[in-house]
Coordinates of C-alpha atoms and ligand atoms in Angstrom, one line a residue:
M1 CA -6.0 -9.1 -19.9
R2 CA -4.3 -11.8 -18.0
I3 CA -2.7 -10.2 -15.1
V4 CA 0.0 -11.4 -12.4
V5 CA -0.3 -9.7 -9.3
T6 CA 2.4 -10.5 -6.8
G7 CA 1.7 -9.8 -3.1
G8 CA -2.1 -10.3 -4.3
A9 CA -3.1 -11.2 -0.9
G10 CA -1.9 -8.3 1.0
F11 CA -3.7 -5.3 1.9
I12 CA -3.3 -3.4 -1.7
G13 CA -3.0 -6.5 -3.5
S14 CA -6.3 -7.9 -2.6
S15 CA -8.2 -4.7 -3.5
V16 CA -6.2 -4.7 -6.7
C17 CA -7.2 -8.3 -7.5
G18 CA -10.9 -7.7 -6.7
A19 CA -10.9 -4.7 -9.0
L20 CA -9.3 -6.4 -11.9
V21 CA -11.8 -9.6 -11.6
R22 CA -14.6 -7.2 -11.1
R23 CA -13.9 -5.6 -14.6
G24 CA -13.3 -8.8 -16.5
D25 CA -9.5 -9.3 -16.1
E26 CA -8.0 -12.7 -15.5
V27 CA -5.9 -12.5 -12.4
V28 CA -3.1 -14.8 -11.0
C29 CA -2.4 -14.1 -7.5
I30 CA 1.1 -14.9 -6.5
D31 CA 1.8 -14.6 -2.5
N32 CA 3.9 -16.5 0.2
F33 CA 1.4 -15.6 3.0
N34 CA 4.6 -14.9 5.1
D35 CA 3.8 -14.4 8.8
Y36 CA 4.7 -10.7 8.7
Y37 CA 1.3 -9.5 10.1
V38 CA 1.8 -12.3 13.0
T39 CA 5.2 -11.4 14.1
S40 CA 5.0 -7.6 13.9
S41 CA 2.4 -7.3 16.5
P42 CA 2.4 -8.2 20.0
D43 CA -1.0 -9.7 19.5
G44 CA -0.1 -10.9 16.0
R45 CA -1.9 -14.2 16.3
R46 CA -5.1 -12.7 15.7
F47 CA -4.0 -11.8 12.2
A48 CA -3.2 -15.4 11.2
S49 CA -5.9 -15.7 8.9
R50 CA -5.9 -12.2 7.7
K51 CA -4.3 -12.5 3.9
M52 CA -6.4 -15.5 3.3
N53 CA -9.6 -14.0 4.5
N54 CA -8.7 -10.9 1.9
I55 CA -9.1 -12.9 -1.2
A56 CA -11.7 -15.3 0.5
S57 CA -14.6 -13.7 -2.0
L58 CA -12.4 -14.1 -5.0
R59 CA -11.5 -17.8 -4.5
D60 CA -14.5 -19.5 -6.1
D61 CA -14.4 -17.0 -8.9
P62 CA -13.1 -18.7 -12.1
S63 CA -11.1 -15.5 -13.1
F64 CA -9.0 -15.7 -10.1
H65 CA -6.1 -18.1 -9.6
L66 CA -4.0 -18.5 -6.6
Q67 CA -0.5 -19.7 -6.4
T68 CA 1.1 -19.8 -3.0
R69 CA 4.6 -19.3 -3.8
D70 CA 7.7 -17.1 -2.8
I71 CA 8.9 -14.6 -5.3
T72 CA 12.4 -15.3 -4.2
D73 CA 12.4 -19.1 -5.0
R74 CA 13.4 -18.5 -8.6
L75 CA 13.2 -22.2 -9.7
A76 CA 9.8 -22.6 -8.6
M77 CA 8.7 -19.4 -10.0
E78 CA 10.3 -20.3 -13.3
A79 CA 8.8 -23.7 -13.1
T80 CA 5.1 -22.4 -12.5
W81 CA 5.1 -19.0 -14.4
P82 CA 1.6 -18.7 -15.7
R83 CA 1.0 -19.1 -19.5
A84 CA 0.0 -15.9 -21.8
V85 CA 0.5 -13.1 -19.1
D86 CA -0.2 -9.6 -20.5
A87 CA 1.0 -7.6 -17.4
V88 CA 2.5 -8.0 -14.0
V89 CA 1.5 -5.9 -11.0
H90 CA 4.2 -6.4 -8.7
L91 CA 3.3 -5.4 -5.1
A92 CA 5.0 -8.4 -3.0
A93 CA 7.3 -7.2 -0.6
R94 CA 8.5 -6.5 2.9
A95 CA 6.6 -3.4 3.6
G96 CA 7.2 -2.2 7.2
V97 CA 9.8 0.6 7.7
R98 CA 10.1 -0.2 11.5
A99 CA 10.6 -3.6 10.9
S100 CA 13.2 -3.3 8.4
F101 CA 15.9 -2.4 11.1
D102 CA 15.5 -5.7 12.6
D103 CA 16.0 -8.0 9.5
V104 CA 17.5 -6.2 6.7
S105 CA 18.5 -9.2 4.8
I106 CA 15.0 -10.1 4.2
Y107 CA 14.2 -6.8 3.2
E108 CA 17.0 -6.9 0.7
Q109 CA 16.1 -10.6 -0.6
T110 CA 12.5 -9.8 -1.1
N111 CA 12.5 -6.1 -2.2
V112 CA 15.5 -5.9 -4.2
S113 CA 16.7 -9.6 -5.4
G114 CA 13.1 -10.7 -5.6
T115 CA 11.8 -7.9 -7.8
S116 CA 14.8 -8.7 -10.1
D117 CA 13.9 -12.2 -10.4
V118 CA 10.3 -11.5 -11.2
L119 CA 11.3 -9.0 -13.9
E120 CA 13.6 -11.7 -15.6
I121 CA 11.2 -14.5 -15.0
A122 CA 8.3 -12.4 -16.5
F123 CA 10.4 -11.1 -19.3
A124 CA 11.7 -14.6 -20.6
H125 CA 8.0 -15.5 -20.6
S126 CA 7.1 -12.7 -22.9
V127 CA 5.7 -10.3 -20.3
R128 CA 6.3 -6.7 -21.4
R129 CA 4.2 -4.5 -19.1
F130 CA 5.1 -3.8 -15.6
I131 CA 3.6 -2.1 -13.1
I132 CA 5.7 -1.8 -9.7
A133 CA 5.0 -0.8 -6.3
S134 CA 7.4 1.9 -5.0
S135 CA 7.2 4.1 -2.0
S136 CA 7.2 7.7 -0.6
S137 CA 10.1 6.7 1.7
V138 CA 12.5 6.9 -1.0
Y139 CA 12.1 10.8 -0.7
G140 CA 13.4 10.3 2.9
T141 CA 14.0 13.4 5.1
N142 CA 13.7 16.0 1.9
E143 CA 12.6 19.3 3.3
K144 CA 11.2 20.6 0.1
V145 CA 7.5 19.8 -0.4
P146 CA 5.4 18.5 -2.0
F147 CA 7.9 15.8 -3.0
S148 CA 8.1 15.7 -6.9
E149 CA 9.3 12.4 -8.8
D150 CA 12.4 14.5 -9.7
D151 CA 13.3 15.3 -6.4
P152 CA 16.6 13.5 -5.1
T153 CA 16.3 10.4 -3.4
E154 CA 19.6 10.6 -1.0
R155 CA 18.1 11.1 2.3
T156 CA 16.7 7.7 2.8
I157 CA 16.4 6.8 6.7
S158 CA 15.5 3.1 6.8
P159 CA 16.6 0.0 5.4
Y160 CA 13.0 -0.7 3.7
A161 CA 13.6 2.9 2.0
I162 CA 16.9 2.0 0.8
T163 CA 15.8 -1.3 -0.9
K164 CA 13.0 0.5 -2.7
K165 CA 15.3 2.9 -3.8
R166 CA 17.6 0.1 -5.2
M167 CA 14.7 -1.8 -6.4
E168 CA 13.9 1.4 -8.4
Q169 CA 17.7 1.9 -9.8
D170 CA 17.5 -1.9 -10.8
C171 CA 14.0 -1.4 -12.7
R172 CA 15.7 1.3 -14.6
A173 CA 18.8 -0.6 -15.5
F174 CA 16.5 -3.6 -16.5
H175 CA 14.5 -1.1 -18.6
D176 CA 17.6 0.1 -20.2
A177 CA 18.7 -3.4 -21.1
H178 CA 15.1 -4.3 -22.5
P179 CA 13.7 -0.9 -23.7
E180 CA 10.9 -2.8 -25.4
T181 CA 9.4 -3.3 -21.8
R182 CA 6.7 -0.8 -20.5
M183 CA 7.2 0.0 -17.2
T184 CA 5.7 2.3 -14.6
L185 CA 7.0 2.5 -11.0
L186 CA 4.3 4.1 -8.6
R187 CA 5.3 5.6 -5.3
F188 CA 2.5 5.3 -3.0
F189 CA 2.1 7.5 0.2
T190 CA 0.8 6.2 3.5
V191 CA -2.2 3.8 2.2
Y192 CA -5.1 3.4 4.5
G193 CA -8.4 1.9 4.3
P194 CA -10.5 -1.4 4.5
R195 CA -8.1 -4.5 5.2
G196 CA -5.2 -1.9 6.2
R197 CA -2.1 -3.5 7.1
T198 CA -1.8 -4.2 11.0
D199 CA 1.3 -2.7 11.5
M200 CA 0.3 0.6 10.5
A201 CA -1.0 3.4 12.4
P202 CA -4.5 3.8 10.7
Y203 CA -5.4 0.2 11.3
R204 CA -3.9 0.1 14.7
I205 CA -5.7 3.4 15.8
V206 CA -9.2 2.0 14.5
D207 CA -8.6 -1.3 16.1
R208 CA -7.2 0.1 19.7
C209 CA -9.9 2.7 19.7
S210 CA -12.7 0.1 18.9
R211 CA -11.4 -2.2 21.7
G212 CA -10.5 0.3 24.6
A213 CA -6.8 -1.1 24.1
P214 CA -3.9 1.4 24.5
F215 CA -2.1 2.8 21.1
E216 CA 1.4 3.2 21.1
R217 CA 2.1 6.7 19.7
N218 CA 5.6 7.2 18.8
G219 CA 6.3 11.1 19.0
D220 CA 4.0 13.5 19.7
G221 CA 1.9 13.1 16.9
T222 CA 2.7 16.1 14.9
I223 CA 4.2 14.2 12.2
L224 CA 2.4 14.9 9.1
R225 CA 1.5 11.7 6.7
D226 CA -0.2 12.4 3.2
F227 CA -2.7 9.4 4.0
T228 CA -4.0 8.1 0.9
H229 CA -7.3 5.9 0.5
V230 CA -6.8 2.5 -0.9
S231 CA -9.6 2.7 -3.4
D232 CA -7.6 6.0 -5.0
I233 CA -4.5 3.8 -4.9
V234 CA -6.3 0.9 -7.0
D235 CA -7.7 3.5 -9.3
G236 CA -4.4 4.9 -10.2
L237 CA -3.0 1.4 -10.5
M238 CA -5.6 0.4 -12.9
R239 CA -4.8 3.6 -14.8
A240 CA -1.3 2.8 -14.9
I241 CA -2.1 -0.9 -16.2
D242 CA -4.3 0.8 -18.9
T243 CA -1.8 3.6 -19.9
P244 CA 1.7 1.9 -20.7
F245 CA 4.6 4.2 -20.9
P246 CA 8.0 3.3 -21.8
F247 CA 9.1 4.0 -18.5
E248 CA 7.8 6.3 -15.9
T249 CA 7.7 7.1 -12.1
I250 CA 4.7 8.5 -10.7
N251 CA 3.4 9.5 -7.2
L252 CA 0.3 8.4 -6.3
G253 CA -0.5 10.5 -3.0
N254 CA -3.7 12.2 -1.5
N255 CA -1.7 15.6 -1.8
Q256 CA -3.1 16.7 1.6
P257 CA -0.9 15.6 4.5
I258 CA -2.5 15.8 7.9
A259 CA -1.0 15.1 11.4
L260 CA -1.0 11.9 13.1
N261 CA -3.2 13.5 16.0
Q262 CA -5.8 14.8 13.5
F263 CA -6.2 11.3 11.8
I264 CA -6.8 10.1 15.7
A265 CA -9.4 12.7 16.5
I266 CA -11.3 12.0 13.2
A267 CA -11.1 8.3 14.1
E268 CA -12.2 8.8 17.6
L269 CA -15.2 11.0 16.3
I270 CA -16.4 7.9 14.0
V271 CA -15.6 5.3 16.3
G272 CA -17.1 7.1 19.0
A273 CA -14.6 6.5 21.5
K274 CA -11.6 8.2 23.1
L275 CA -8.3 6.4 22.3
R276 CA -5.9 5.8 25.0
I277 CA -2.8 6.8 24.0
E278 CA 0.5 5.4 25.3
Q279 CA 3.4 7.7 24.8
K280 CA 6.5 6.2 23.5
N281 CA 9.8 8.0 21.9
A282 CA 9.8 8.7 18.2
Q283 CA 10.5 5.7 15.8
Q284 CA 13.7 5.3 13.8
G285 CA 13.1 5.5 10.3
D286 CA 9.9 8.0 10.7
V287 CA 10.0 10.9 8.4
P288 CA 8.7 14.0 9.6
I289 CA 6.4 14.6 6.5
T290 CA 5.1 12.8 3.3
Y291 CA 3.4 14.9 0.8
A292 CA 3.1 14.0 -2.8
D293 CA 3.0 16.5 -6.0
I294 CA 0.6 14.7 -7.9
S295 CA 0.7 16.8 -11.3
K296 CA 2.3 14.1 -13.0
A297 CA -0.4 11.5 -12.2
Q298 CA -2.8 14.0 -12.9
R299 CA -1.2 14.9 -16.2
L300 CA -0.2 11.4 -17.3
L301 CA -3.0 9.2 -15.9
G302 CA -5.8 11.8 -15.4
W303 CA -6.0 10.4 -11.6
Q304 CA -7.3 12.4 -8.9
P305 CA -7.8 11.2 -5.4
A306 CA -11.5 11.0 -4.6
T307 CA -11.9 10.1 -0.7
T308 CA -11.8 12.6 2.1
I309 CA -10.1 11.6 4.9
E310 CA -13.3 11.5 7.1
Q311 CA -14.8 9.2 4.4
G312 CA -11.9 6.9 4.2
I313 CA -11.6 6.6 7.8
A314 CA -15.2 5.8 7.9
N315 CA -14.6 3.3 5.3
L316 CA -12.1 1.6 7.6
V317 CA -14.0 1.5 10.4
E318 CA -17.3 0.1 8.8
W319 CA -15.0 -2.7 7.3
Y320 CA -13.4 -3.3 10.8
N321 CA -16.8 -3.7 12.3
R322 CA -17.8 -6.0 9.4
N323 CA -14.7 -8.3 10.1
P324 CA -14.1 -9.0 13.5
E325 CA -10.8 -10.6 14.5
P326 CA -10.4 -12.4 17.5
Ligands
NAD401 P1 1.3 -6.0 2.6 O1 2.2 -6.9 3.4 O2 -0.2 -6.2 2.9 O3 1.4 -6.9 1.1 C1 2.6 -7.4 0.7 C2 2.1 -8.8 0.2 O4 3.3 -9.3 -0.2 C3 1.9 -9.8 1.3 O5 0.6 -10.4 1.2 C4 2.9 -10.9 1.6 O6 2.5 -12.0 2.1 C5 3.4 -10.7 0.1 N1 5.0 -11.2 0.1 C6 5.9 -10.8 0.8 N2 7.1 -11.3 0.5 C7 6.8 -12.1 -0.4 C8 7.6 -13.0 -1.2 N3 9.0 -13.3 -1.0 N4 6.9 -13.9 -2.1 C9 5.6 -13.7 -2.2 N5 4.9 -12.8 -1.7 C10 5.3 -12.2 -0.7 O7 1.7 -4.8 2.2 P2 0.7 -3.8 1.3 O8 0.8 -2.5 2.4 O9 -0.2 -4.3 0.7 O10 2.2 -3.1 0.3 C11 2.0 -3.7 -1.0 C12 3.1 -2.9 -1.9 O11 3.0 -1.4 -1.6 C13 4.5 -3.2 -1.3 O12 5.6 -3.4 -2.0 C14 4.7 -2.1 -0.5 O13 6.1 -1.8 -0.4 C15 4.1 -0.6 -1.1 N6 3.7 0.4 -0.4 C16 2.8 0.2 0.5 C17 2.6 1.5 1.1 C18 1.2 1.5 2.4 O14 1.2 2.7 2.7 N7 0.7 0.3 2.6 C19 3.1 2.5 1.0 C20 4.2 2.7 0.2 C21 4.6 1.4 -0.6

């Protein structure tokens, strides 16, 4: 198949591109290489080359094509849309919960308008199969756990979550207008592992622990997260590409939430060092728990997360040690 992956140089996207190329698909990676990794950390200049490095091993592969492009630049997207595309995996987004409070409009432009533009342009070029990244954040502060796909999404508490919810609604409307499309929305739950996003706790914990630098922990560390290893997310995504439904929304989560403090304790054991915790107030936008009901993914995709938290953190540490950043 010939597949467009938007956001293909990012954390999840680069792993998806690699997996698709390895199994023989042709991939067109569209990414604007924005400076979010640089601006979202105090020492962010260390990450200036991270996205290019994520796809470095693919650059010489004849099945991999890179288009450095902004999905919100509609004219350029229309003018350069690749020919004969079978499916779009749409991952490009502004993805940080906390940063979304500082620049709501870039989140709306990218996650809401940008997604609509991608759908419309791809559809006009005869693409009918779409796999789109949504987020567990749409469940907000729901108290009923685990979160299942039919649960209400009224209690979102960050601009990021609101944009993902609006994106989901727009996708549904798009499908209603074009029922011949095949569309799967995947709600990812706290993804971690090799190439981990530099603003997320898993990467920051391993990085700070390895360098002896302080880790700013927001709150007391009892928040529960359904940490899901990136290889399991890629597996679910590939199954979704290969199993087109008219329209489905499916959780991809580990189904075993643990406290942030437990993640820290396991990381400390694997790194072999104690993390220096700098205590900060709880962060606006952080929900107390994420916990995926995955019975739908099991039933429809035959998907089951396979990576234990210990193995997943070991994978992240091993990758971190092999890829030193200044
Ligand atoms: P990421 O920031 O590493 O990847 C997103 C990629 O999109 C980046 O490479 C970025 O440069 C690109 N991008 C952003 N705006 C763009 C634009 N206007 N034009 C072209 N490219 C653009 O984030 P990620 O963690 O890999 O997330 C991928 C997707 O998964 C996102 O849609 C995110 O909302 C979703 N998601 C991620 C998680 C997680 O835990 N990482 C959880 C839930 C949902």
